[in-house]
Each structure stands twice: as C-alpha cells, then as structure tokens.
Coordinates of C-alpha atoms and ligand atoms in Angstrom, one line a residue:
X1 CA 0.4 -68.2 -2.6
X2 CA -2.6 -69.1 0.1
X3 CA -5.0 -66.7 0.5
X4 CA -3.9 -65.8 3.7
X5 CA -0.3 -64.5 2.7
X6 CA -1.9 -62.6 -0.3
X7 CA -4.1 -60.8 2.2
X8 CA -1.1 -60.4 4.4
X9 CA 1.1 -58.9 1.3
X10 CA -2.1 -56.4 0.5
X11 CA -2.2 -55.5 3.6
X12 CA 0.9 -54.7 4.0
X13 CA 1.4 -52.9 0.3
X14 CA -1.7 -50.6 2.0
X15 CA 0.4 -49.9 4.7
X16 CA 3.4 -49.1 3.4
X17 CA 1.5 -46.6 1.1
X18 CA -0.8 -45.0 3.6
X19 CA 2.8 -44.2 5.7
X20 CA 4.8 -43.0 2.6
X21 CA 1.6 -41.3 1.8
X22 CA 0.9 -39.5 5.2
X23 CA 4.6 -38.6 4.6
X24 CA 4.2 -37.1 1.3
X25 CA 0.8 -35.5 2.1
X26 CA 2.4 -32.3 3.3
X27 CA 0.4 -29.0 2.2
X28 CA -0.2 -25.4 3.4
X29 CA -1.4 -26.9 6.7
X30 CA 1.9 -28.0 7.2
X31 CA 3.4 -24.8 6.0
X32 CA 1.1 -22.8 8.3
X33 CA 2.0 -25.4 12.0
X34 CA 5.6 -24.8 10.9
X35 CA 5.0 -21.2 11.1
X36 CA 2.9 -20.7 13.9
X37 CA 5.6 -23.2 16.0
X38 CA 8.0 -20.8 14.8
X39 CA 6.0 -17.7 15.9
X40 CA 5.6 -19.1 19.5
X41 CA 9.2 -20.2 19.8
X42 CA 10.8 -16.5 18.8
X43 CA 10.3 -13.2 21.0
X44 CA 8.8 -10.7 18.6
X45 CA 9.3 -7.6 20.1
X46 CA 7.5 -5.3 17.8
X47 CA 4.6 -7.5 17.7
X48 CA 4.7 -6.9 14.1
X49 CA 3.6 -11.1 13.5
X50 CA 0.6 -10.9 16.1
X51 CA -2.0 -9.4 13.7
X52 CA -0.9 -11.6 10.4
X53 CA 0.3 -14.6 11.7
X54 CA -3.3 -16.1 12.4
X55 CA -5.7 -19.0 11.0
X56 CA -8.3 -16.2 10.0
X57 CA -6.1 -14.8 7.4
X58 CA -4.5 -17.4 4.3
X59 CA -1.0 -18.4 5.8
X60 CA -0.1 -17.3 2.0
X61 CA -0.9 -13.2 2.9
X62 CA 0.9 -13.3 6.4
X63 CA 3.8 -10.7 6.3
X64 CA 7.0 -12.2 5.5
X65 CA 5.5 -15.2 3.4
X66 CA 5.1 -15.3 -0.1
X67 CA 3.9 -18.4 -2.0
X68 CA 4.5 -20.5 -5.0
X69 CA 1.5 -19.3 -7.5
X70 CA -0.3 -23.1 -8.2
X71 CA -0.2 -25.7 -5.8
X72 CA 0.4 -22.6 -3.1
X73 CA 3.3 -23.9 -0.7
X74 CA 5.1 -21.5 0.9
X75 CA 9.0 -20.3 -0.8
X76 CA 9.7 -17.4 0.5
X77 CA 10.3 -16.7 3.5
X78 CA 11.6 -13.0 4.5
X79 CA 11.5 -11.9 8.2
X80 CA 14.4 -9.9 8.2
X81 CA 15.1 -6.6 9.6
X82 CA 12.1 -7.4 12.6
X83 CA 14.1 -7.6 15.5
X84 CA 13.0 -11.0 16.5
X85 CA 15.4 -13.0 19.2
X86 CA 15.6 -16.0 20.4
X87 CA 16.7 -19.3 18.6
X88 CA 15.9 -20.2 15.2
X89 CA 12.9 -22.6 15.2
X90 CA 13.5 -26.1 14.3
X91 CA 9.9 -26.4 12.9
X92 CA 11.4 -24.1 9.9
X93 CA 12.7 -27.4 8.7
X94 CA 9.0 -28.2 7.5
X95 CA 8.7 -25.3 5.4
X96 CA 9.8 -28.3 2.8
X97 CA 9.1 -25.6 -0.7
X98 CA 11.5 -23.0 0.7
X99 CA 13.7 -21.4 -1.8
X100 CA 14.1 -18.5 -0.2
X101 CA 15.1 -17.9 3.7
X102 CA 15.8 -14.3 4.8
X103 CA 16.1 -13.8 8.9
X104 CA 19.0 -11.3 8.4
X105 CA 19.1 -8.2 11.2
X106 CA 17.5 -9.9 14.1
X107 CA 18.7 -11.1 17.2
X108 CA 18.7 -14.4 16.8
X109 CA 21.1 -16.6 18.5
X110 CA 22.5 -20.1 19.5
X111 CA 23.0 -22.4 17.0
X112 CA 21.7 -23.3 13.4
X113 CA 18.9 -26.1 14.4
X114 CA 20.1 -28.5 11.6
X115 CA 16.7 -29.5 10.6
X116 CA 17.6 -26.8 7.9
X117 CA 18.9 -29.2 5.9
X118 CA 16.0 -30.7 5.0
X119 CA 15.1 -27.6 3.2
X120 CA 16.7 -29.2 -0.4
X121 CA 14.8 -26.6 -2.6
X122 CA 16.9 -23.4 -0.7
X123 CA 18.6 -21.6 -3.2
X124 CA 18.7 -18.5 -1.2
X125 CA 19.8 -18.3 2.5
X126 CA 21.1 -15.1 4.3
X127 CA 20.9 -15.1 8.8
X128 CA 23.9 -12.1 8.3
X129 CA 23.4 -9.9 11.3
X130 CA 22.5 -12.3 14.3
X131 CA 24.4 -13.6 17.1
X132 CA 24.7 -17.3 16.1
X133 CA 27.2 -19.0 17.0
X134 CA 28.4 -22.8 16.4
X135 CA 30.1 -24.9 13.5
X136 CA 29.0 -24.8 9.8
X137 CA 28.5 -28.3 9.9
X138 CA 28.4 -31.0 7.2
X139 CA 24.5 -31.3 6.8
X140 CA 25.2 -27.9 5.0
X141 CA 26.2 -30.3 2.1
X142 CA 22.9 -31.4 1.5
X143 CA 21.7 -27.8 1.0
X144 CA 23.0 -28.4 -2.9
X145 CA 21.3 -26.3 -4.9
X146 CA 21.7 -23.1 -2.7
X147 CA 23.1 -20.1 -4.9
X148 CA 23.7 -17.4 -2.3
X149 CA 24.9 -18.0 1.8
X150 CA 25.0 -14.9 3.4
X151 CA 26.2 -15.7 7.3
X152 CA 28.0 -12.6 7.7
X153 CA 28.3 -11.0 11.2
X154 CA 27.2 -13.8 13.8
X155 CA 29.8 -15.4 15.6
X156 CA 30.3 -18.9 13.9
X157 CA 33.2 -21.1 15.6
X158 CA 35.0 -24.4 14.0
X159 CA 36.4 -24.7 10.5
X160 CA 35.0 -24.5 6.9
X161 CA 33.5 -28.0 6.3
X162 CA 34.9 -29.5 3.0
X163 CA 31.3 -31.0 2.5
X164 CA 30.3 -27.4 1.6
X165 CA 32.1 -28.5 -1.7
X166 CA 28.4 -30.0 -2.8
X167 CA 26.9 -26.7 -2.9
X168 CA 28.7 -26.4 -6.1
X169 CA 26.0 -24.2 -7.5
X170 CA 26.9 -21.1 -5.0
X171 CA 27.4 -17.9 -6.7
X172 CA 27.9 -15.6 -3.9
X173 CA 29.5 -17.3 -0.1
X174 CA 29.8 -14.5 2.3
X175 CA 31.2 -15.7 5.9
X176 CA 32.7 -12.4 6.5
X177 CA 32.9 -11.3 10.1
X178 CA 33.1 -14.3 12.4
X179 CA 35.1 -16.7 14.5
X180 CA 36.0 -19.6 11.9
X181 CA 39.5 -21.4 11.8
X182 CA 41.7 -23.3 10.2
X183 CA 42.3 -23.6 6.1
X184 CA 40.4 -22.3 3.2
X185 CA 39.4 -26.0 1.8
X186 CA 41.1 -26.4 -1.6
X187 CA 37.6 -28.2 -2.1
X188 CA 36.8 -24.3 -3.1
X189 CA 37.4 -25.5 -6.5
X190 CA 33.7 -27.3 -7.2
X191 CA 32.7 -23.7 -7.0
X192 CA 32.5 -23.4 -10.7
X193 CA 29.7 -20.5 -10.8
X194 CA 31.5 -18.6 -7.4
X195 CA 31.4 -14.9 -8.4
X196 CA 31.5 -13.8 -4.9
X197 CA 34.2 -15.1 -1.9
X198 CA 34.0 -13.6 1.1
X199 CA 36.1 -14.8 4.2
X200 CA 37.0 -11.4 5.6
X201 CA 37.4 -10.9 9.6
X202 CA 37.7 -14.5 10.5
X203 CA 40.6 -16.5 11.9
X204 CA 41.5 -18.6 8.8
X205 CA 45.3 -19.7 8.5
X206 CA 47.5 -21.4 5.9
X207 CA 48.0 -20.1 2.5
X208 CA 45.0 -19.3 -0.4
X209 CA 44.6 -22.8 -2.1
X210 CA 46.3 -22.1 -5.6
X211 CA 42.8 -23.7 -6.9
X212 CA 41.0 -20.5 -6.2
X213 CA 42.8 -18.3 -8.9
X214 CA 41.2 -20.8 -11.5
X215 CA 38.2 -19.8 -10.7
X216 CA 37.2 -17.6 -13.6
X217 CA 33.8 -16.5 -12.7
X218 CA 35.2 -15.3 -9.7
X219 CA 34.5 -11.3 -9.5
X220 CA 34.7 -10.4 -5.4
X221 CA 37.2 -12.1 -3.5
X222 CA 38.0 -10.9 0.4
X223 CA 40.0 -12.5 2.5
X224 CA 40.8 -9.1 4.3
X225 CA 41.9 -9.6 8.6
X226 CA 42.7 -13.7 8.8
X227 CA 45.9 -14.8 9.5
X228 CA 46.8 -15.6 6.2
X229 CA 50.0 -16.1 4.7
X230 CA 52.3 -17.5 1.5
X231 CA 52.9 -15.1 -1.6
X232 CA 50.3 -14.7 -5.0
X233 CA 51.2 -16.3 -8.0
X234 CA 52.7 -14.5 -10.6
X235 CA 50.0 -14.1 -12.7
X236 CA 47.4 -13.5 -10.2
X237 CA 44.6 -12.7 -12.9
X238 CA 45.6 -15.2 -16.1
X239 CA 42.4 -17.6 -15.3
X240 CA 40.7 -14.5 -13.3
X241 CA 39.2 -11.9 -16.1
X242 CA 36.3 -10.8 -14.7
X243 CA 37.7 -9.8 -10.9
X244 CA 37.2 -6.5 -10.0
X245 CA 37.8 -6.4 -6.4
X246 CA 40.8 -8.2 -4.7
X247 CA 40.8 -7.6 -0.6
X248 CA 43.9 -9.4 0.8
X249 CA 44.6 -6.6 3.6
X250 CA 45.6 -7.7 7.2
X251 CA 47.1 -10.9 6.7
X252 CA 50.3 -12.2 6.5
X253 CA 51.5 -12.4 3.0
X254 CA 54.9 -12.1 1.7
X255 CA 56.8 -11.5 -1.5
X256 CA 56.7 -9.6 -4.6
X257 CA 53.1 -8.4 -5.5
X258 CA 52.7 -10.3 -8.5
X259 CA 52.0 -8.9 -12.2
X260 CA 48.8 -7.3 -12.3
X261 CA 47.9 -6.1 -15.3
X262 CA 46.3 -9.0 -16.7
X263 CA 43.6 -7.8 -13.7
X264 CA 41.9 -5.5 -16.7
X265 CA 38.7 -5.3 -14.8
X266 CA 39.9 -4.7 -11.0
X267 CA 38.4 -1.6 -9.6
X268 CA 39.5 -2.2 -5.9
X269 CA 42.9 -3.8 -5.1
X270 CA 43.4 -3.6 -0.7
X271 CA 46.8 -5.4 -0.3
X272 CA 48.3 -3.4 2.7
X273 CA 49.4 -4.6 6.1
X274 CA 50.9 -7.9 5.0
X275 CA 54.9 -8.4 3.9
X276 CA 54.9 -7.8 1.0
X277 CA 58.3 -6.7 -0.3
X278 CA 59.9 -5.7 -3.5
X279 CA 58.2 -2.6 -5.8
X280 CA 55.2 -1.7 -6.8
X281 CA 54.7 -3.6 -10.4
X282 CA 55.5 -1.5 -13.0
X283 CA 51.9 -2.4 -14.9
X284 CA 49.9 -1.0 -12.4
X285 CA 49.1 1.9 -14.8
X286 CA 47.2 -0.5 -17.2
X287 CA 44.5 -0.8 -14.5
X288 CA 42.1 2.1 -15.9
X289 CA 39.2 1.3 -14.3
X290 CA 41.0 0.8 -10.7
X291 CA 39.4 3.6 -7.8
X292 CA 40.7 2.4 -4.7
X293 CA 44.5 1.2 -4.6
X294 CA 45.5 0.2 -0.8
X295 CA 49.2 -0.9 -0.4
X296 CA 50.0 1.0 2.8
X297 CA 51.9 -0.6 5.3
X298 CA 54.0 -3.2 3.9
X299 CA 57.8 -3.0 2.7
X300 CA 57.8 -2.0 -0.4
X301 CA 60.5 -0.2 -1.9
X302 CA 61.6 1.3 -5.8
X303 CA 59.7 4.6 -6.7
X304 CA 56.0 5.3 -7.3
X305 CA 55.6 4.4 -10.9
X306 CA 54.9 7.3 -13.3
X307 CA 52.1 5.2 -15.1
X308 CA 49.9 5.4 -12.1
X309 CA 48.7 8.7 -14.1
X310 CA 46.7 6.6 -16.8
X311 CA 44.5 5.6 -13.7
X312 CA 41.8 8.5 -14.1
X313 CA 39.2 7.0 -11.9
X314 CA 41.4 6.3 -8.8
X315 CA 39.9 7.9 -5.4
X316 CA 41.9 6.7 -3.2
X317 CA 45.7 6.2 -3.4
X318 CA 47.0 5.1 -0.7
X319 CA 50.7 3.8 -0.3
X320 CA 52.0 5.4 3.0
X321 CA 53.9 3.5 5.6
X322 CA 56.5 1.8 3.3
X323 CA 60.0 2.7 2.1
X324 CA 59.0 3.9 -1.4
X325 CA 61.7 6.1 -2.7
X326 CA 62.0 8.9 -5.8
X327 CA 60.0 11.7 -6.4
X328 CA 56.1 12.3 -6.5
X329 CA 55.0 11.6 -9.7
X330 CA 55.1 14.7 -12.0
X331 CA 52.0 14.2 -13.6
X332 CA 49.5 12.8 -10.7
X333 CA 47.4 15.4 -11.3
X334 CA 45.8 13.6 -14.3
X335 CA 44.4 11.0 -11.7
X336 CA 41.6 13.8 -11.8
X337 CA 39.4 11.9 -9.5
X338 CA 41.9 11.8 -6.5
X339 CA 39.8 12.4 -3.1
X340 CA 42.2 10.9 -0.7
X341 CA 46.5 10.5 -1.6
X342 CA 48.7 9.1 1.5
X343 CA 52.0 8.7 0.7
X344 CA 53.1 9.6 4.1
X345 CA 55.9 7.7 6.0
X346 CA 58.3 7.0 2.9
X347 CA 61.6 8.3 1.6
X348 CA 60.4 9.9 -0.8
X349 CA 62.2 13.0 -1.5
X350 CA 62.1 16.2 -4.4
X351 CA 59.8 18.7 -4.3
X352 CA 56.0 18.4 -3.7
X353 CA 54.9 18.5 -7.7
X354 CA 52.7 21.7 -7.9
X355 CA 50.3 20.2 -10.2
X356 CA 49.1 18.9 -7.1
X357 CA 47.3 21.7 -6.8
X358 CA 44.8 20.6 -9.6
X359 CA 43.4 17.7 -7.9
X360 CA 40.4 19.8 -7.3
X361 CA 38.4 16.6 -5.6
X362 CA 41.0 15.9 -3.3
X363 CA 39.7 16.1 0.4
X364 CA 43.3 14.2 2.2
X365 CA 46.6 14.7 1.2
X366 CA 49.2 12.9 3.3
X367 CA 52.9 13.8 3.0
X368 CA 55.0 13.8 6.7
X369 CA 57.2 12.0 7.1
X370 CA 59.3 11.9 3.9
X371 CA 62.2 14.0 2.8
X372 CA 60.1 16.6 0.8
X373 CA 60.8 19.8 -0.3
X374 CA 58.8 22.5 -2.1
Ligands
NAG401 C1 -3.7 -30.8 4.3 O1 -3.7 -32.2 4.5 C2 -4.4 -32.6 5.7 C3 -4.2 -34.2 5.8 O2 -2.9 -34.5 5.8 C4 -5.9 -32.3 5.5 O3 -6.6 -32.6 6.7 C5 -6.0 -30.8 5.3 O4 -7.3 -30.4 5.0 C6 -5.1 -30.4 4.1 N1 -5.2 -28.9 4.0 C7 -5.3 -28.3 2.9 C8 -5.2 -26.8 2.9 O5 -5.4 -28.9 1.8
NAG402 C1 7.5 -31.0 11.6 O1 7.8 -32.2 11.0 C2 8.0 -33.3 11.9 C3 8.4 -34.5 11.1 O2 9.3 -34.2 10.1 C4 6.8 -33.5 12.7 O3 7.1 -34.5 13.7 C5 6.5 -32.2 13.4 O4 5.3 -32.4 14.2 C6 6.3 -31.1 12.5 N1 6.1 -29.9 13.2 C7 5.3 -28.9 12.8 C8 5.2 -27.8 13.7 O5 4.6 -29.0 11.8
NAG403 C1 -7.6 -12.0 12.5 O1 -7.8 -11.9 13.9 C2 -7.1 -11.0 14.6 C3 -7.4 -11.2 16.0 O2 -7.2 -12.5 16.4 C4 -7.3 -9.6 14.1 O3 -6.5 -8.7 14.8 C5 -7.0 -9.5 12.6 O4 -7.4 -8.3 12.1 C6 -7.8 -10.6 11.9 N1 -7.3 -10.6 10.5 C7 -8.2 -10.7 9.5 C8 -7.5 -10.7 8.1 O5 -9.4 -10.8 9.6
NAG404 C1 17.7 -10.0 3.2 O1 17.1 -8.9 3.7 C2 18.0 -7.8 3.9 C3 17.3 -6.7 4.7 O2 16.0 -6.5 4.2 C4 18.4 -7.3 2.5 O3 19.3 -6.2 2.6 C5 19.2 -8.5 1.9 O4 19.5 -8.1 0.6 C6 18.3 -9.7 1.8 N1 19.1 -10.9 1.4 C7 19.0 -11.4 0.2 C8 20.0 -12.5 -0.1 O5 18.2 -11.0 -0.6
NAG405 C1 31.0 -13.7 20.2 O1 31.7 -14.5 21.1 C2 32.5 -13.8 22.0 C3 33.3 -14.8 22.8 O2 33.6 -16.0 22.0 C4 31.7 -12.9 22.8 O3 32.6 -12.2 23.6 C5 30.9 -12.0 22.0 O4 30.1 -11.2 22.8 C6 30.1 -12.7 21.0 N1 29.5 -11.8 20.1 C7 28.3 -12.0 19.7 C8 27.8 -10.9 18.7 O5 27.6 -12.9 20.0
NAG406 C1 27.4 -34.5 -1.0 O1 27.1 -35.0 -2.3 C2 27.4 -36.4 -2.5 C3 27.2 -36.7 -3.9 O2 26.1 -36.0 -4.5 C4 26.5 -37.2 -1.5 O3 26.8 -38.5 -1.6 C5 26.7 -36.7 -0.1 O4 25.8 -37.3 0.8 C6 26.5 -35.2 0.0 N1 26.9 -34.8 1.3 C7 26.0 -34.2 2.2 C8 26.6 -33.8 3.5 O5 24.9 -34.1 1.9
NAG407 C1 44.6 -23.8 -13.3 O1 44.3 -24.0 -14.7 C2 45.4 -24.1 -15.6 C3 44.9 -24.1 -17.0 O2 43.6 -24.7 -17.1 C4 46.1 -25.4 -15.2 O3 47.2 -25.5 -16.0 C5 46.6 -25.3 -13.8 O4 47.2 -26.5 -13.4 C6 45.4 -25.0 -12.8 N1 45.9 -24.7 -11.5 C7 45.5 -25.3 -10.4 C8 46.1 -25.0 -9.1 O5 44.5 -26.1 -10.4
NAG408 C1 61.2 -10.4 -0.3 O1 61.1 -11.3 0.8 C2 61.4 -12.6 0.5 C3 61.1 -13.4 1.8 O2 59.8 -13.3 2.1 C4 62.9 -12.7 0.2 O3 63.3 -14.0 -0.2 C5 63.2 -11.8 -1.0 O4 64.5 -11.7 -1.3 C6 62.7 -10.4 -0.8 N1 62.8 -9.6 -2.0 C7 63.2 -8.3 -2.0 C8 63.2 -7.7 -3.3 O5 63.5 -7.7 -1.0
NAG409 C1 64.5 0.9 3.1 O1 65.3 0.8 2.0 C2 66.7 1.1 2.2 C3 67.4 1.2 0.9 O2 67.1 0.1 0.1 C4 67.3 0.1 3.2 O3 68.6 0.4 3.5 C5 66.4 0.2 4.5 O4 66.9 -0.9 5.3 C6 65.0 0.0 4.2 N1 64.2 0.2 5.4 C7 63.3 -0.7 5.8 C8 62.6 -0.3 7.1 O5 63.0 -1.7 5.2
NAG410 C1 66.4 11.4 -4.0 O1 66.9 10.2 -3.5 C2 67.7 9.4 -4.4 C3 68.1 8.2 -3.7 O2 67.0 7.5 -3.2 C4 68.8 10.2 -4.9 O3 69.5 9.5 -5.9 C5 68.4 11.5 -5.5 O4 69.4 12.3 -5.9 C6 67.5 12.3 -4.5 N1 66.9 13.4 -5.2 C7 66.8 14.6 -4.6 C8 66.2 15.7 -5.4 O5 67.2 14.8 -3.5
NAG411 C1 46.6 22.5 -14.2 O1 45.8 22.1 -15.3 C2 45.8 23.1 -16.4 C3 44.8 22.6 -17.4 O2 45.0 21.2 -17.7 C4 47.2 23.2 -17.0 O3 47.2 24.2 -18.0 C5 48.2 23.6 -15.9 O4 49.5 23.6 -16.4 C6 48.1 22.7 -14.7 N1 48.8 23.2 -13.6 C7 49.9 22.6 -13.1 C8 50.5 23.3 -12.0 O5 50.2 21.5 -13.5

C-alpha cells in the first residue's frame, strides 16, 4: 500500500465514523428541537405548553415528558386530553427513546406523518379521539415491539395492512370506530400475546378468519357494527378459555349459535342483529359469571331455556325481537341481579310467572308483543 492510499483509507475510515457518529450522537438536545418543532407546528389552545416548554427549564420537567432515569432521553410522552389541533408533527419521529406516545383527546387531524416509524422502542401508542384520517400503512410493521395501539375514534380509511402481523407482541389492538375496509387479515394469528381485539364500528367484510378462535390469550374480542358475515364454529371457546367478552352485534352472521359453554369465563356475550337462526343453546345456563346476554333481533326460535336461572349475575337479558316460543321461565327470579329483561316481540305465550315480582333490581321489563296472559 503507498502511503498515499493508506492516508486516503484513514481518511476515509475518519469519515465514515465522524458521519455514523454525528448520526448516533443524538441526546436530550435532540429530544428537546424535536419538541419545540412539535410545539410550533400544533395550535395549543390552552396555552397550557407556553410556560414549560422552554430552554430555561430541563426539557426532562416540561409537562407531558417524562424521562428515562440514567442517560436522560426522553420515553414518555403524554399530551393527551390538551386540546391541541393541528397535524401531528413529523419532528416526533426524533424522539428516537420513545416508549410511550399518548396524544389521545385532541384535535388532531390529517394523516399519521410516517416518520413514526422510526420510533422502534414504542411499546405504547394511543392517538384514540382525533380526527385522523388515512391508511394504516405498512411502515406500521416496523413498530415491532409495540404492546398496546389504541386508534380508536379518528376516521382511518383503507384496509388492515397484513404487515401489522410483525407487531406480534401487541396485547391490546383497539381500531374501534372508524372507516377501515375489507378483511380481517388471517395474518391475525402472529398475535400470540393478543388479549384485547377491537374492530367495532368499522366497515370490515368477509367472514372472522377461523385463526382467531386459536388465539388463547384472547380475553376482549369486538367486532360489533361491520358488515360481517359466515357462522362461528361449533366450539367457539375450545382454544378460547380466558374470553370474557364476545361482541359480534350488527353484522351479518348466520346459523346456529354455536355451543357455548365451554365459554366458562364470558361475562358479556352481544350477538344480536345478525341471522342467526336455530335456538338458544341449551348450555347457556353453565355461564355463571355471564351479566349482560344480548341476542335480540335475530331469528331464533325453541323456548327460553329453564337453565338461564343458574346465571345469578345477569343484568341484562335481553332476547326480544325473535320468534322464541314457550313460557317465561318459572324460576327467573333467581337471576336476582336482573336490572333490565326484554323479551318483547316473541310468541311467547302462558302467564307472566309471578315470581317476577321478586326481581327487586329490575328497572325494565319488556313483554308486548307476545301472547301473554296473567
Ligand atoms: C448534544 O450533542 C451535541 C452535539 O451533537 C452537543 O453540542 C450538545 O452539547 C449535547 N447536549 C447535551 C445535553 O449533552
Ligand atoms: C429530525 O431528524 C432529522 C434527521 O432524521 C433532521 O434532519 C431534522 O433536522 C431533525 N429535526 C429536529 C427538529 O430535530
Ligand atoms: C421560563 O421562562 C418563561 C418565560 O419565557 C417563564 O414564564 C417561566 O416561568 C420560566 N420557567 C422557569 C422554570 O424558570
Ligand atoms: C392516554 O391518555 C388517556 C387520557 O388521559 C387515558 O385515558 C389513556 O388510558 C391513556 N392511554 C394509555 C394507553 O395509557
Ligand atoms: C370523517 O369523514 C367523513 C367523510 O368521509 C366526514 O363526513 C366526517 O366529518 C369525518 N369525521 C371526522 C371526525 O373527521
Ligand atoms: C416485518 O418483519 C420482517 C421480519 O422481521 C422484516 O423483514 C420486515 O421488514 C418487517 N416489515 C416492516 C414493514 O417493517
Ligand atoms: C387451531 O388449533 C387446533 C389445535 O391446536 C388445530 O387443530 C386447528 O387446526 C387450529 N385451527 C386453525 C384454524 O388454525
Ligand atoms: C338456519 O339458516 C341456515 C342458512 O343460513 C339454514 O341452512 C338452516 O337450515 C337454518 N336452521 C334452522 C334451524 O332454521
Ligand atoms: C316463527 O316460527 C314459526 C313456527 O316455527 C314459523 O311458522 C314462522 O314462520 C316463524 N316466523 C318468523 C318470522 O321466522
Ligand atoms: C303455547 O304455545 C305452544 C306452541 O308454541 C302450545 O303447544 C302450548 O299449548 C301453548 N301454551 C299455552 C298455555 O297457551
Ligand atoms: C319470592 O321469594 C321468596 C323468598 O325466596 C319466596 O318465598 C317466594 O315464594 C317468592 N315469590 C314468588 C312469587 O316466587
């Protein structure tokens, strides 16, 4: 090697390191432009960030910001609940030790400025209650080790991205309340640690991928108000023993509902307005630690079971607007905790059971339109 190309290679060595150097060297300064870019870019109405956010005070003590305890970089970040508008600063996506992002209850709007997914350390994210709008979009997939979304209530178009599949870490996914389309991704299924699913008030289509009922940490699922459709599985709960809330309201499901007492833990089963046809299972009754039991407005036929008595923490019972036949069941009235019973629009017929009258919490009682007597 001549002198000249070693001075060349040493040169360049010092180069390349001062540039991946300057790149690394990132530190509270950095932290504290990203912020102050973020505070000029967002209307803060309350001027609640005009006192804190400044260079005479440690960016570490401004409201909303919380820092990691050695080598101080700023993690958390919580501004919800301010009523800030405007767009969602790109700038955030310097904030490069963020595990925690809270905007939630502002006004913010426009899309997500994808500079977010830069922020690799998130493993807590929640802009619920804003009026974004625009896809979820695959750079969401690098967000991987992100345990809780929370983009409920903004207006969010386009489909489910299957990239979100690398967030397979998420515990809690709650996209309830906005405009998103097509099919629940069957990529659902890297969600090994999901104990929260909620979809609820979207547009989704297609049927539930079978996948998801394999999903045994799964505790919450909602798919309430889409456009859903296809009929549950037999056993709905065999690989599901920890759910305790199943919301499959508003959609457009069909068949029998399936055998539900495997559902030990479920304490609030909404299944009404869809198709579903056939009788109310016969199990039901095993449910003990059920309180709300929706099933109205569907076309479901056979008699009221007589177990539903062993269900002594139901609130609500709610089957009205089907074609249930038979009496009342005698012995309701050891459902002690009844506050609301609709079992209005049926064919039910027989005389109104008097123990009835020992529901002593019961604030609704719903019984036209039946053939009744008593
Ligand atoms: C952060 O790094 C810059 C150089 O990149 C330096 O000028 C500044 O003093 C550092 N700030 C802190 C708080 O260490
Ligand atoms: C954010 O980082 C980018 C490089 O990633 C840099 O160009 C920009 O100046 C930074 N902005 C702020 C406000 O620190
Ligand atoms: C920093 O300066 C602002 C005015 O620019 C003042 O209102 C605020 O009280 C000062 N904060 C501290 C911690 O000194
Ligand atoms: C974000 O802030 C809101 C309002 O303060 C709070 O209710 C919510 O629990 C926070 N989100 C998370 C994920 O902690
Ligand atoms: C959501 O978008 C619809 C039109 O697509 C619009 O009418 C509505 O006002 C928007 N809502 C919010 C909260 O931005
Ligand atoms: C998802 O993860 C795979 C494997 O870890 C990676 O190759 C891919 O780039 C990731 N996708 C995104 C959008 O980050
Ligand atoms: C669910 O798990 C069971 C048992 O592990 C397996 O037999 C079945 O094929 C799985 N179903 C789906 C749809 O993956
Ligand atoms: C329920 O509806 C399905 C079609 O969705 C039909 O095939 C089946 O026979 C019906 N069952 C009963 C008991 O009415
Ligand atoms: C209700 O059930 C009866 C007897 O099974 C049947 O004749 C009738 O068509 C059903 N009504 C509706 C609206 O499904
Ligand atoms: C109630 O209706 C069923 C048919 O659905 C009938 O067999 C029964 O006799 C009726 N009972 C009374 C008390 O009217
Ligand atoms: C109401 O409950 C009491 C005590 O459990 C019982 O003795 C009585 O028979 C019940 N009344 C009716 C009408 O079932």
């Amino acid at each position: 090697m001549t002198k000249f190309h070693f001075l060349f290679s040493a040169l360049m060595f010092i180069h390349n390191f001062m540039v991946s150097y300057a790149m690394i060297v990132r530190n509270l300064t950095t932290d504290q432009h990203a912020l102050l870019a973020f505070k000029h870019q967002i209307i803060d109405p309350h001027n609640i960030l005009a006192n804190s956010w400044t260079t005479n005070n440690s960016v570490c003590n401004w409201v909303g910001v919380s820092c990691a305890a050695k080598d101080p970089r700023v993690t958390v970040l919580d501004l919800s609940n301010m009523g800030f508008t405007g767009t969602i600063p790109p700038q955030l996506g310097n904030l490069s030790f963020l595990v925690s992002l809270n905007l939630s209850h502002n006004n913010f709007h426009d899309h997500f400025p994808r500079e977010l997914g830069r922020l690799s350390r998130l493993k807590l994210i929640d802009l619920s209650f804003n009026f974004l709008n625009g896809e979820i979009l695959s750079w969401f997939g690098r967000l991987d080790k992100v345990l809780h979304l929370n983009l409920r209530n903004n207006n969010l178009t386009g489909v489910i991205p299957p990239s979100i599949a690398n967030l397979s870490n998420l515990e809690n996914l709650d996209l309830n309340h906005n405009l998103i389309h097509g099919n629940i991704p069957h990529e659902i299924s890297k969600f090994l640690n999901l104990r929260i699913l909620r979809l609820a008030s979207n547009q989704l289509s297609g049927s539930i991928p079978a996948v998801i009922y394999n999903i045994s940490s799964l505790r919450m699922t909602s798919v309430a108000s889409n456009n859903l459709c296809g009929s549950l599985p037999k056993h709905i709960c065999r690989h599901l023993p920890n759910l305790e809330a199943l919301y499959l309201d508003g959609n457009d499901f069909s068949g029998q509902i399936p055998s539900i007492g495997e559902c030990k833990n479920l304490q609030g089963l909404q299944l009404s307005s869809n198709r579903f046809n056939g009788s109310i299972p016969r199990n039901i009754g095993s449910l003990t630690k059920l309180r709300t039991l929706f099933l109205y407005d569907s076309n479901l036929e056979g008699e009221i079971p007589q177990d539903i008595r062993n269900l002594q923490k139901l609130e609500i019972f709610d089957v009205g607007r089907n074609n249930l036949s038979g009496q009342i069941p005698l012995r309701i009235d050891e459902c002690m905790n009844l506050e609301k019973l609709y079992l209005d629009a049926n064919r039910l017929n027989g005389s109104i059971p008097k123990s009835i009258g020992n529901l002593t919490r019961l604030t609704y009682l719903y019984l036209g339109e039946n053939n009744l007597k008593g």
